[in-house]
Short mmCIF file of C-alpha atoms in Angstrom, two decimals:
data_model
loop_
_atom_site.label_atom_id
_atom_site.label_comp_id
_atom_site.label_asym_id
_atom_site.label_seq_id
_atom_site.Cartn_x
_atom_site.Cartn_y
_atom_site.Cartn_z
CA MET A 19 98.72 71.52 118.20
CA LEU A 20 99.40 72.18 114.54
CA ARG A 21 99.64 68.92 112.67
CA VAL A 22 100.91 68.54 109.11
CA ASP A 23 100.09 65.09 107.84
CA HIS A 24 101.66 63.70 104.68
CA ALA A 25 101.48 67.08 102.89
CA SER A 26 102.44 66.99 99.23
CA VAL A 27 102.39 69.89 96.79
CA TYR A 28 102.72 69.76 93.00
CA PHE A 29 103.02 72.92 90.93
CA ALA A 30 102.71 73.38 87.16
CA ALA A 31 105.86 75.04 85.94
CA ARG A 32 105.71 77.49 83.07
CA ASP A 33 106.82 74.87 80.55
CA LYS A 34 103.98 72.49 81.58
CA ARG A 35 106.31 70.29 83.57
CA THR A 36 105.22 69.31 87.08
CA ILE A 37 107.29 70.52 89.99
CA HIS A 38 107.16 68.34 93.08
CA ALA A 39 107.64 71.04 95.70
CA LEU A 40 106.68 69.14 98.87
CA ASP A 41 106.79 65.38 99.36
CA LYS A 42 104.72 63.76 102.15
CA VAL A 43 105.88 66.10 104.87
CA SER A 44 104.64 65.26 108.37
CA LEU A 45 105.22 67.54 111.33
CA THR A 46 103.63 68.47 114.59
CA ILE A 47 104.07 71.79 116.41
CA PRO A 48 102.97 71.28 120.04
CA GLU A 49 101.99 74.03 122.47
CA GLY A 50 104.88 76.29 123.48
CA SER A 51 107.35 74.93 120.94
CA PHE A 52 109.60 76.80 118.51
CA VAL A 53 110.03 74.81 115.33
CA VAL A 54 112.65 75.90 112.85
CA ALA A 55 112.66 74.65 109.24
CA LEU A 56 116.16 74.81 107.70
CA GLY A 57 117.23 74.23 104.18
CA THR A 58 118.69 75.64 100.99
CA SER A 59 116.48 77.64 98.65
CA GLY A 60 114.01 75.56 96.78
CA CYS A 61 113.70 72.91 99.52
CA GLY A 62 110.01 73.61 99.96
CA LYS A 63 110.18 75.31 103.35
CA SER A 64 108.30 78.42 102.08
CA THR A 65 105.82 76.15 100.33
CA LEU A 66 105.21 74.42 103.63
CA LEU A 67 104.67 77.72 105.40
CA ASN A 68 102.34 78.99 102.69
CA ALA A 69 100.31 75.82 103.07
CA MET A 70 100.15 76.28 106.87
CA ALA A 71 99.09 79.87 106.44
CA GLY A 72 96.37 78.78 104.03
CA PHE A 73 97.75 80.72 101.06
CA LEU A 74 98.34 77.50 99.16
CA PRO A 75 96.10 74.41 99.06
CA LEU A 76 97.75 71.02 99.32
CA SER A 77 97.80 68.45 96.51
CA GLU A 78 97.61 65.64 99.08
CA GLY A 79 97.60 65.33 102.83
CA SER A 80 96.17 67.59 105.48
CA ILE A 81 97.03 70.36 107.93
CA THR A 82 95.00 70.81 111.09
CA LEU A 83 95.31 73.48 113.78
CA ASP A 84 94.00 72.25 117.16
CA GLY A 85 91.86 69.66 115.34
CA ARG A 86 90.33 72.03 112.77
CA ALA A 87 91.33 71.60 109.11
CA ILE A 88 93.00 74.60 107.49
CA ASP A 89 91.18 75.67 104.35
CA GLY A 90 92.37 79.22 103.86
CA PRO A 91 94.15 82.17 105.53
CA GLY A 92 92.82 83.28 108.88
CA ALA A 93 93.58 85.39 111.95
CA ASP A 94 94.29 82.26 114.02
CA ARG A 95 97.71 82.02 112.26
CA GLY A 96 99.89 85.14 112.36
CA VAL A 97 102.31 85.45 109.46
CA VAL A 98 105.58 87.49 109.46
CA PHE A 99 106.80 87.90 105.90
CA GLN A 100 110.31 87.88 104.54
CA LYS A 101 109.77 91.33 103.01
CA ASP A 102 108.01 93.67 105.37
CA THR A 103 104.52 94.37 104.17
CA LEU A 104 103.68 97.42 106.23
CA LEU A 105 101.10 99.79 104.72
CA PRO A 106 102.86 103.02 103.85
CA TRP A 107 99.70 105.11 104.39
CA LYS A 108 99.21 104.01 107.98
CA SER A 109 101.22 104.98 111.03
CA VAL A 110 103.20 102.31 112.85
CA LEU A 111 100.47 102.12 115.49
CA ASP A 112 97.67 101.67 112.90
CA ASN A 113 99.70 99.05 111.08
CA VAL A 114 100.01 97.03 114.24
CA ALA A 115 96.26 97.53 114.95
CA LEU A 116 95.20 96.44 111.43
CA GLY A 117 94.16 92.88 112.35
CA LEU A 118 92.10 94.23 115.25
CA LYS A 119 90.39 96.70 112.90
CA PHE A 120 89.48 93.75 110.66
CA ALA A 121 88.06 92.05 113.73
CA GLY A 122 85.88 95.02 114.51
CA VAL A 123 87.61 96.08 117.70
CA SER A 124 86.86 99.70 118.69
CA ARG A 125 89.47 102.34 117.86
CA ALA A 126 90.44 103.07 121.46
CA ALA A 127 90.73 99.39 122.40
CA ARG A 128 92.77 98.43 119.41
CA GLN A 129 95.15 101.34 119.86
CA GLU A 130 95.72 100.41 123.45
CA ARG A 131 96.47 96.80 122.50
CA ALA A 132 98.77 97.94 119.65
CA ARG A 133 100.68 100.17 122.11
CA ASP A 134 101.19 97.19 124.41
CA LEU A 135 102.57 95.13 121.50
CA LEU A 136 104.87 97.98 120.39
CA ARG A 137 106.20 98.00 123.95
CA LEU A 138 106.77 94.27 123.68
CA VAL A 139 109.01 94.75 120.63
CA GLY A 140 110.65 97.90 122.04
CA LEU A 141 109.16 100.39 119.62
CA GLU A 142 106.75 102.32 121.91
CA ASP A 143 108.39 105.61 120.96
CA PHE A 144 107.68 105.07 117.22
CA ALA A 145 103.88 104.64 117.39
CA ASP A 146 103.19 107.73 115.33
CA ALA A 147 106.07 107.34 112.85
CA ALA A 148 105.48 106.42 109.26
CA PRO A 149 106.79 102.97 108.25
CA TYR A 150 109.24 104.47 105.76
CA GLU A 151 110.98 106.34 108.59
CA LEU A 152 112.04 103.07 110.21
CA SER A 153 115.08 100.86 109.67
CA GLY A 154 114.79 97.36 108.32
CA GLY A 155 115.06 95.74 111.76
CA MET A 156 112.47 98.04 113.23
CA ARG A 157 110.07 97.34 110.36
CA GLN A 158 110.34 93.61 111.01
CA ARG A 159 109.63 94.23 114.69
CA VAL A 160 106.46 96.11 113.68
CA GLY A 161 105.65 93.08 111.48
CA ILE A 162 105.98 90.78 114.50
CA ALA A 163 103.80 93.06 116.67
CA ARG A 164 101.16 93.22 113.89
CA ALA A 165 101.10 89.42 113.52
CA LEU A 166 100.58 89.07 117.29
CA ALA A 167 97.79 91.63 117.48
CA PRO A 168 94.81 89.36 116.65
CA ASP A 169 96.18 86.91 119.30
CA PRO A 170 96.86 84.03 116.88
CA ALA A 171 97.39 80.43 118.07
CA ILE A 172 100.69 80.23 116.13
CA LEU A 173 103.21 82.53 114.56
CA LEU A 174 104.49 81.56 111.06
CA MET A 175 107.71 83.33 110.15
CA ASP A 176 109.12 83.17 106.63
CA GLU A 177 112.83 84.06 106.83
CA PRO A 178 111.96 87.32 108.63
CA PHE A 179 115.56 88.27 109.36
CA GLY A 180 116.99 87.23 106.01
CA ALA A 181 117.43 90.80 104.75
CA LEU A 182 118.97 92.14 107.94
CA ASP A 183 122.69 92.69 108.64
CA SER A 184 124.25 90.13 110.98
CA MET A 185 124.38 92.43 114.02
CA THR A 186 120.77 93.52 113.75
CA ARG A 187 119.92 89.89 113.14
CA GLU A 188 121.38 88.74 116.50
CA GLN A 189 119.46 91.48 118.29
CA MET A 190 116.27 90.37 116.53
CA GLN A 191 116.87 86.75 117.49
CA GLU A 192 117.14 87.72 121.13
CA LEU A 193 114.03 89.90 120.83
CA LEU A 194 112.10 87.07 119.22
CA VAL A 195 113.08 84.67 121.99
CA SER A 196 111.75 87.08 124.62
CA VAL A 197 108.55 87.62 122.60
CA TRP A 198 108.19 83.81 122.35
CA GLN A 199 108.76 83.41 126.04
CA ARG A 200 106.49 86.23 127.14
CA SER A 201 103.62 85.56 124.73
CA GLY A 202 103.80 81.77 125.00
CA LYS A 203 102.99 81.43 121.28
CA ARG A 204 104.03 78.51 119.18
CA ILE A 205 106.38 79.58 116.41
CA PHE A 206 107.18 78.03 113.05
CA PHE A 207 110.24 79.76 111.71
CA ILE A 208 112.06 79.36 108.37
CA THR A 209 115.69 80.14 107.85
CA HIS A 210 118.68 79.14 105.77
CA SER A 211 121.11 79.99 108.57
CA ILE A 212 122.23 76.92 110.51
CA GLU A 213 123.31 78.96 113.54
CA GLU A 214 119.98 80.81 113.66
CA ALA A 215 118.13 77.49 113.51
CA LEU A 216 120.20 75.95 116.29
CA PHE A 217 119.98 78.99 118.50
CA LEU A 218 116.20 79.49 118.18
CA GLY A 219 114.60 76.12 117.73
CA THR A 220 113.25 73.70 120.30
CA GLN A 221 112.90 71.50 117.25
CA VAL A 222 114.87 71.87 114.02
CA ILE A 223 113.79 70.14 110.84
CA VAL A 224 116.28 69.99 107.97
CA MET A 225 114.72 69.95 104.52
CA SER A 226 116.19 69.03 101.18
CA PRO A 227 115.05 70.04 97.73
CA ARG A 228 113.52 68.31 94.70
CA PRO A 229 111.26 67.03 96.01
CA GLY A 230 111.05 69.04 99.23
CA ARG A 231 111.08 66.72 102.22
CA ILE A 232 112.33 66.50 105.77
CA VAL A 233 115.66 64.69 105.97
CA ALA A 234 116.51 65.18 109.65
CA ARG A 235 114.97 66.33 112.90
CA PHE A 236 116.64 67.56 116.06
CA ASP A 237 115.20 68.31 119.48
CA LEU A 238 117.23 71.07 121.04
CA ASP A 239 117.27 73.20 124.19
CA PHE A 240 119.78 75.95 123.43
CA VAL A 241 116.95 78.44 123.34
CA LYS A 242 115.75 77.36 126.81
CA THR A 243 119.32 77.73 128.08
CA PHE A 244 119.35 81.21 126.63
CA VAL A 245 116.06 82.09 128.30
CA ARG A 246 117.55 81.02 131.60
CA ASP A 247 121.09 82.46 131.34
CA ARG A 248 120.78 85.19 128.68
CA ASP A 249 124.28 84.35 127.49
CA GLU A 250 124.31 84.06 123.75
CA ARG A 251 128.08 83.79 123.33
CA ALA A 252 128.38 80.90 125.76
CA ILE A 253 125.76 78.96 123.83
CA LYS A 254 127.14 79.66 120.37
CA THR A 255 130.71 78.74 121.39
CA SER A 256 129.79 75.58 123.32
CA PRO A 257 131.24 72.37 121.86
CA LEU A 258 127.77 70.82 121.53
CA PHE A 259 126.56 73.77 119.46
CA ALA A 260 129.60 73.49 117.17
CA ALA A 261 129.23 69.72 116.79
CA LEU A 262 125.56 70.03 115.86
CA ARG A 263 126.32 72.85 113.45
CA GLU A 264 128.83 70.62 111.64
CA GLU A 265 126.46 67.68 111.67
CA ILE A 266 123.69 69.73 110.06
CA ARG A 267 126.05 71.27 107.60
CA ALA A 268 127.10 67.74 106.55
CA ILE A 269 123.45 66.77 106.12
CA VAL A 270 122.66 69.84 104.03
CA HIS A 271 125.75 69.33 101.81
CA GLN A 272 125.14 65.63 101.52
CA SER A 273 121.65 66.16 100.19
CA GLU A 274 123.02 68.80 97.82
CA ASP A 275 125.62 66.33 96.54
CA LEU A 276 123.06 63.58 96.13
CA ARG A 277 120.84 65.89 94.20
CA ARG A 278 123.68 66.97 91.92
CA ALA A 279 124.71 63.37 91.33
CA ALA A 280 121.13 62.57 90.36
CA GLU A 281 121.00 65.30 87.76
CA MET B 231 147.14 90.01 119.54
CA THR B 232 146.10 93.53 119.97
CA THR B 233 147.40 96.35 117.84
CA ILE B 234 146.55 99.91 118.39
CA ILE B 235 147.40 102.14 115.46
CA ALA B 236 148.54 105.55 116.54
CA GLN B 237 146.34 108.36 115.26
CA ASP B 238 147.86 111.25 113.50
CA ILE B 239 148.32 114.03 115.96
CA VAL B 240 146.71 117.29 114.91
CA THR B 241 148.08 120.30 116.62
CA ALA B 242 145.87 123.26 117.45
CA SER B 243 148.02 125.63 115.38
CA ASP B 244 147.15 123.87 112.10
CA PRO B 245 144.91 126.02 109.92
CA THR B 246 141.64 124.13 109.47
CA PRO B 247 141.77 122.96 105.89
CA VAL B 248 138.59 123.26 103.90
CA PRO B 249 137.76 119.74 102.83
CA ARG B 250 137.03 119.12 99.18
CA LEU B 251 133.45 117.91 99.14
CA VAL B 252 132.84 115.06 96.73
CA LYS B 253 129.85 113.05 95.60
CA MET B 254 129.03 110.21 93.31
CA ARG B 255 129.49 111.03 89.66
CA GLY B 256 126.06 111.52 88.25
CA PHE B 257 124.20 110.46 85.16
CA GLY B 258 121.44 112.38 83.40
CA ILE B 259 120.36 115.83 84.54
CA GLY B 260 121.52 115.46 88.15
CA GLU B 261 120.28 117.56 91.01
CA GLY B 262 120.94 121.09 89.82
CA SER B 263 117.86 123.31 89.44
CA THR B 264 116.60 123.84 85.92
CA VAL B 265 114.38 126.83 86.78
CA THR B 266 116.92 129.47 85.59
CA ILE B 267 117.56 127.68 82.34
CA SER B 268 113.82 127.40 81.72
CA LEU B 269 113.25 131.06 82.54
CA VAL B 270 116.02 132.17 80.19
CA THR B 271 114.55 129.95 77.46
CA ALA B 272 111.10 131.48 77.97
CA ILE B 273 112.47 135.02 77.73
CA THR B 274 114.56 134.13 74.67
CA LEU B 275 111.49 132.70 72.94
CA LEU B 276 109.46 135.86 73.74
CA ILE B 277 112.24 138.05 72.36
CA LEU B 278 112.51 135.85 69.27
CA TRP B 279 108.74 136.12 68.74
CA TRP B 280 108.91 139.88 69.12
CA VAL B 281 111.80 140.19 66.68
CA VAL B 282 110.17 137.93 64.06
CA ALA B 283 106.84 139.73 64.34
CA GLN B 284 108.32 143.26 64.47
CA THR B 285 110.66 142.86 61.52
CA GLY B 286 107.88 141.43 59.38
CA LEU B 287 109.80 138.18 58.77
CA VAL B 288 106.41 136.51 59.03
CA ALA B 289 103.41 138.36 57.61
CA HIS B 290 101.60 140.39 60.27
CA LEU B 291 98.34 138.65 59.37
CA PHE B 292 99.75 135.34 60.63
CA LEU B 293 101.79 136.46 63.60
CA PRO B 294 100.80 139.37 65.89
CA THR B 295 103.37 141.05 68.09
CA PRO B 296 103.42 140.26 71.84
CA ALA B 297 102.11 143.77 72.56
CA GLU B 298 99.11 143.21 70.26
CA VAL B 299 98.28 139.96 72.00
CA VAL B 300 98.41 141.72 75.40
CA SER B 301 96.14 144.51 74.19
CA ALA B 302 93.76 141.97 72.58
CA ALA B 303 93.66 140.17 75.90
CA ALA B 304 92.89 143.41 77.75
CA ALA B 305 90.15 144.22 75.18
CA ILE B 306 88.58 140.76 75.49
CA PHE B 307 88.79 140.96 79.26
CA GLN B 308 86.98 144.26 79.19
CA ASP B 309 84.46 143.88 76.36
CA GLY B 310 84.32 140.12 75.88
CA TYR B 311 84.32 138.35 72.53
CA ALA B 312 81.49 137.31 70.23
CA ASN B 313 78.66 138.51 72.49
CA ALA B 314 80.07 136.91 75.64
CA SER B 315 82.48 138.04 78.28
CA LEU B 316 85.81 136.25 78.75
CA TRP B 317 84.55 134.78 81.98
CA GLU B 318 81.47 133.36 80.21
CA HIS B 319 83.77 131.66 77.67
CA VAL B 320 86.04 130.30 80.38
CA SER B 321 83.22 129.14 82.63
CA ALA B 322 81.45 127.40 79.72
CA SER B 323 84.62 125.42 78.98
CA LEU B 324 85.35 124.74 82.64
CA MET B 325 81.77 123.52 83.10
CA ARG B 326 82.20 121.07 80.21
CA ILE B 327 85.58 119.78 81.47
CA PHE B 328 84.31 119.41 85.03
CA SER B 329 81.14 117.57 84.03
CA ALA B 330 83.15 115.25 81.81
CA LEU B 331 85.70 114.72 84.60
CA VAL B 332 82.97 113.82 87.09
CA ILE B 333 81.39 111.35 84.65
CA ALA B 334 84.75 109.86 83.71
CA THR B 335 85.90 109.35 87.27
CA VAL B 336 82.58 108.12 88.62
CA LEU B 337 82.39 105.51 85.89
CA GLY B 338 86.07 104.95 85.25
CA ILE B 339 87.39 104.23 88.74
CA PRO B 340 84.90 101.44 89.58
CA ILE B 341 85.15 99.91 86.11
CA GLY B 342 88.95 100.07 86.18
CA LEU B 343 89.09 98.53 89.64
CA ALA B 344 86.64 95.80 88.61
CA MET B 345 88.78 95.12 85.52
CA GLY B 346 91.82 94.65 87.77
CA LEU B 347 89.98 92.33 90.14
CA ASN B 348 87.65 90.29 87.98
CA ARG B 349 88.27 88.20 84.88
CA TRP B 350 84.76 88.74 83.57
CA ALA B 351 84.89 92.53 83.96
CA LYS B 352 88.30 92.57 82.27
CA GLY B 353 87.08 90.46 79.40
CA ILE B 354 83.92 92.47 78.83
CA PHE B 355 85.28 96.01 79.06
CA ASP B 356 88.65 95.33 77.39
CA THR B 357 87.22 95.06 73.90
CA PRO B 358 85.29 98.32 73.62
CA ILE B 359 87.91 100.35 75.50
CA GLU B 360 90.85 99.01 73.45
CA PHE B 361 88.80 99.66 70.35
CA TYR B 362 87.80 103.31 70.91
CA TRP B 363 90.68 104.51 73.11
CA PRO B 364 93.28 104.95 70.32
CA LEU B 365 90.79 106.77 68.08
CA PRO B 366 91.17 110.54 67.85
CA PRO B 367 88.06 112.19 69.37
CA LEU B 368 87.61 114.20 66.19
CA ALA B 369 86.94 110.94 64.30
CA TYR B 370 83.84 110.08 66.33
CA LEU B 371 82.72 113.65 66.92
CA PRO B 372 80.30 113.51 63.91
CA LEU B 373 78.66 110.45 65.39
CA MET B 374 78.26 112.21 68.77
CA ILE B 375 76.48 115.10 66.97
CA ILE B 376 74.28 112.79 64.90
CA TRP B 377 73.28 110.71 67.92
CA LEU B 378 73.18 113.33 70.65
CA GLY B 379 72.46 116.57 68.86
CA ILE B 380 74.42 119.80 68.88
CA GLY B 381 73.78 120.77 72.53
CA GLU B 382 75.90 120.32 75.63
CA THR B 383 75.27 116.55 75.74
CA SER B 384 77.40 115.73 72.70
CA LYS B 385 80.23 118.00 73.83
CA ILE B 386 80.36 116.59 77.37
CA THR B 387 80.02 113.00 76.06
CA LEU B 388 82.97 113.52 73.71
CA LEU B 389 85.13 114.92 76.51
CA ALA B 390 84.01 112.23 78.97
CA LEU B 391 84.81 109.45 76.43
CA ALA B 392 88.29 110.89 75.89
CA MET B 393 88.89 111.30 79.63
CA PHE B 394 87.44 107.94 80.65
CA ALA B 395 90.03 105.59 79.15
CA PRO B 396 93.12 106.94 81.00
CA ILE B 397 91.28 106.69 84.31
CA VAL B 398 90.08 103.10 83.64
CA LEU B 399 93.49 101.99 82.54
CA SER B 400 95.29 103.54 85.47
CA ALA B 401 92.82 102.18 88.03
CA GLN B 402 93.30 98.74 86.48
CA ALA B 403 97.08 99.12 86.54
CA GLY B 404 96.85 100.23 90.19
CA VAL B 405 95.10 97.04 91.18
CA ARG B 406 97.44 94.81 89.19
CA SER B 407 100.57 96.36 90.70
CA LEU B 408 99.33 95.38 94.18
CA PRO B 409 101.94 93.02 95.66
CA ARG B 410 100.63 89.52 96.33
CA GLU B 411 102.24 89.61 99.79
CA ARG B 412 100.20 92.60 100.80
CA VAL B 413 97.00 90.70 100.00
CA ASN B 414 98.22 87.59 101.86
CA MET B 415 99.19 89.79 104.80
CA ALA B 416 95.65 91.20 105.04
CA LEU B 417 94.01 87.78 104.63
CA SER B 418 96.26 86.32 107.35
CA LEU B 419 95.04 89.10 109.64
CA GLY B 420 91.47 88.02 109.04
CA ALA B 421 90.32 90.59 106.46
CA THR B 422 87.01 89.90 104.71
CA ARG B 423 86.75 90.51 100.91
CA LEU B 424 85.21 93.96 101.57
CA GLN B 425 87.83 94.95 104.13
CA LEU B 426 90.55 93.73 101.76
CA PHE B 427 89.14 96.00 99.06
CA ARG B 428 88.64 99.07 101.29
CA GLU B 429 91.81 98.88 103.40
CA ILE B 430 94.30 97.42 100.93
CA VAL B 431 93.26 97.45 97.26
CA LEU B 432 91.80 100.95 97.10
CA PRO B 433 94.62 102.83 98.91
CA SER B 434 97.22 100.78 97.00
CA ALA B 435 95.65 101.80 93.67
CA LEU B 436 95.11 105.41 94.65
CA PRO B 437 98.44 106.86 93.50
CA GLU B 438 97.97 105.34 90.02
CA ILE B 439 94.35 106.53 89.88
CA LEU B 440 95.46 110.11 90.62
CA THR B 441 98.06 109.86 87.92
CA GLY B 442 95.33 108.68 85.59
CA ILE B 443 93.16 111.66 86.48
CA ARG B 444 96.07 113.99 85.72
CA ILE B 445 96.60 112.38 82.33
CA SER B 446 92.85 112.50 81.60
CA LEU B 447 92.74 116.25 82.43
CA GLY B 448 95.47 116.76 79.91
CA VAL B 449 93.53 114.77 77.32
CA GLY B 450 90.39 116.78 78.26
CA TRP B 451 91.98 120.14 77.53
CA GLY B 452 93.34 118.67 74.31
CA THR B 453 89.88 117.55 73.22
CA LEU B 454 88.13 120.75 74.32
CA VAL B 455 88.70 122.66 71.05
CA ALA B 456 87.35 119.68 69.07
CA ALA B 457 84.29 119.47 71.35
CA GLU B 458 83.54 123.19 70.84
CA LEU B 459 84.16 123.04 67.13
CA ILE B 460 80.55 122.67 66.16
CA ALA B 461 77.51 124.65 67.17
CA ALA B 462 78.97 126.23 70.26
CA THR B 463 78.36 129.87 71.15
CA ARG B 464 80.47 129.95 74.31
CA GLY B 465 83.79 128.44 75.30
CA ILE B 466 87.51 129.01 74.89
CA GLY B 467 87.68 126.45 72.12
CA TYR B 468 84.85 128.25 70.34
CA MET B 469 86.60 131.57 70.80
CA ILE B 470 89.75 130.20 69.14
CA MET B 471 87.89 128.62 66.24
CA SER B 472 85.74 131.67 65.66
CA ALA B 473 88.72 134.04 65.75
CA SER B 474 90.61 131.86 63.27
CA HIS B 475 87.73 132.31 60.77
CA PHE B 476 88.39 136.02 60.82
CA LEU B 477 92.16 135.58 60.88
CA ALA B 478 92.19 137.35 64.26
CA THR B 479 95.45 135.67 65.23
CA ASP B 480 95.87 137.87 68.32
CA VAL B 481 92.60 136.47 69.75
CA VAL B 482 93.70 132.91 68.87
CA PHE B 483 96.85 133.61 70.88
CA VAL B 484 94.82 134.88 73.80
CA GLY B 485 92.63 131.77 73.73
CA ILE B 486 95.72 129.51 73.69
CA ALA B 487 97.15 131.41 76.66
CA VAL B 488 93.90 131.03 78.59
CA ILE B 489 93.81 127.27 77.95
CA ALA B 490 97.45 126.97 78.97
CA THR B 491 96.82 128.85 82.19
CA CYS B 492 93.75 126.75 83.06
CA ALA B 493 95.58 123.49 82.28
CA PHE B 494 98.58 124.54 84.35
CA THR B 495 96.34 125.49 87.31
CA PHE B 496 94.57 122.13 87.12
CA SER B 497 97.90 120.30 86.97
CA LEU B 498 99.13 122.24 89.98
CA ALA B 499 95.92 121.46 91.90
CA MET B 500 96.30 117.81 91.09
CA ARG B 501 99.82 117.84 92.37
CA LEU B 502 98.67 119.40 95.62
CA ILE B 503 95.86 116.79 95.91
CA GLU B 504 98.43 114.04 95.39
CA ARG B 505 100.63 115.43 98.12
CA TRP B 506 97.63 115.56 100.43
CA LEU B 507 96.09 112.17 99.58
CA VAL B 508 99.14 110.01 98.90
CA PRO B 509 102.06 111.58 100.83
CA TRP B 510 103.68 108.11 100.93
CA LYS B 511 104.03 107.95 97.12
CA GLY B 512 107.59 107.10 96.09
CA LYS B 513 108.61 106.18 99.65
CA SER B 514 108.40 102.57 100.65
#
């Protein structure tokens, strides 16, 4: 279980003012769950992810993964970045195998594992391609396979589909659900799309900016319904889905209005 | 509501019209090849030179005709110049440039990388490099000779100093242009400091380092004549300086042509090395 306990983050802004980026955020990500953080830009969701990944130390509070405190980046947490960070001098296969190379796995073994992961994301025919030959969606799929390679306990995804067109995005959501289901990994996923959050999350947390904090939590099962029925349209057009979408939209706008009134 | 818009019906008897191909209006030089223009320019310049020299517009002492330069080149190629064959002059210069290049890269790449990675290294090396780098090599040439004598050491040191700075600065720039996300990516995959350096930092900085080596070779050829100014008996720079004392302008021209050919060959070789080592450059 990944446990975030009263995590607060303060940054120094360029003009010496203090920015309160994260305010006493508490959150647990149990085994097998898919937690989606939703919010407008500046609500601290990326700060939270960076802290979970170990890129950013906390000002206060703690984060533990299966009981161990997080004190830096490590291969037990796979990260998928907003911008793909594939190495242009390595083939797709070697990019996926990078984490295994760091772990000292032999060349043959890591290539075999990387091939399996490429099959999982549907890119087995592109193993020898160069990253710059792939489309944006394909590159993010390589990013997912790469993050899975060292067999992390959790996958942290920072708006991975934000730069994709809406049609590719829907395909990627479905792919991610099947990866989640087949690998059994916990996922922490950041988005600013309400529909994406509702469709993917077993738990959705809504965050609001300045200071970044959690203003609402929802436990959902749309994604489990999708795993069972594979019918995306039926889910997204269901009255419950629409009602929740409007409810969350109201929360997001309300916190926006409050913030504007305070300024 | 469904509307199907009827397509225009094209009959088989229509003559296939040739479509007018269009593309985005460009800016700057566009895509057209400049090779022909450059060739015409080169030929024009040669003709202009020939006319100016032939008509005596410039005194013959100062400007030889193209034919004289060619025959001087042939003579030097056959009999050498100043007690040394052309190849001995060229190899002496190449030897100096190569030695200086090896010294400059072997010292420059690690120091530049260290300056990009470490605050202490940056603080320590910045001061001397920023101080000497803008100086013209001719300014500190006398010091080199006083300290190191008139042999090869002072010449190679002068060249190495001139070639060192561009390599250091480019290696440093290569590290600093490394995206933060790429580092985070490697760390989240469990990279150690050493693996991070070998697998991420070094290949990321490589394109800039190669650019730095190209620049430093240019600087090297530029400094060569200065390095061979004093107490040399071999070398293209020496050949040029020595010929100028006797107003043998045709030999000076030959020397310049030899340097230009060597520099061009080096530049071409570097471009091939770049294509081989960093084929991903410019694609992302």
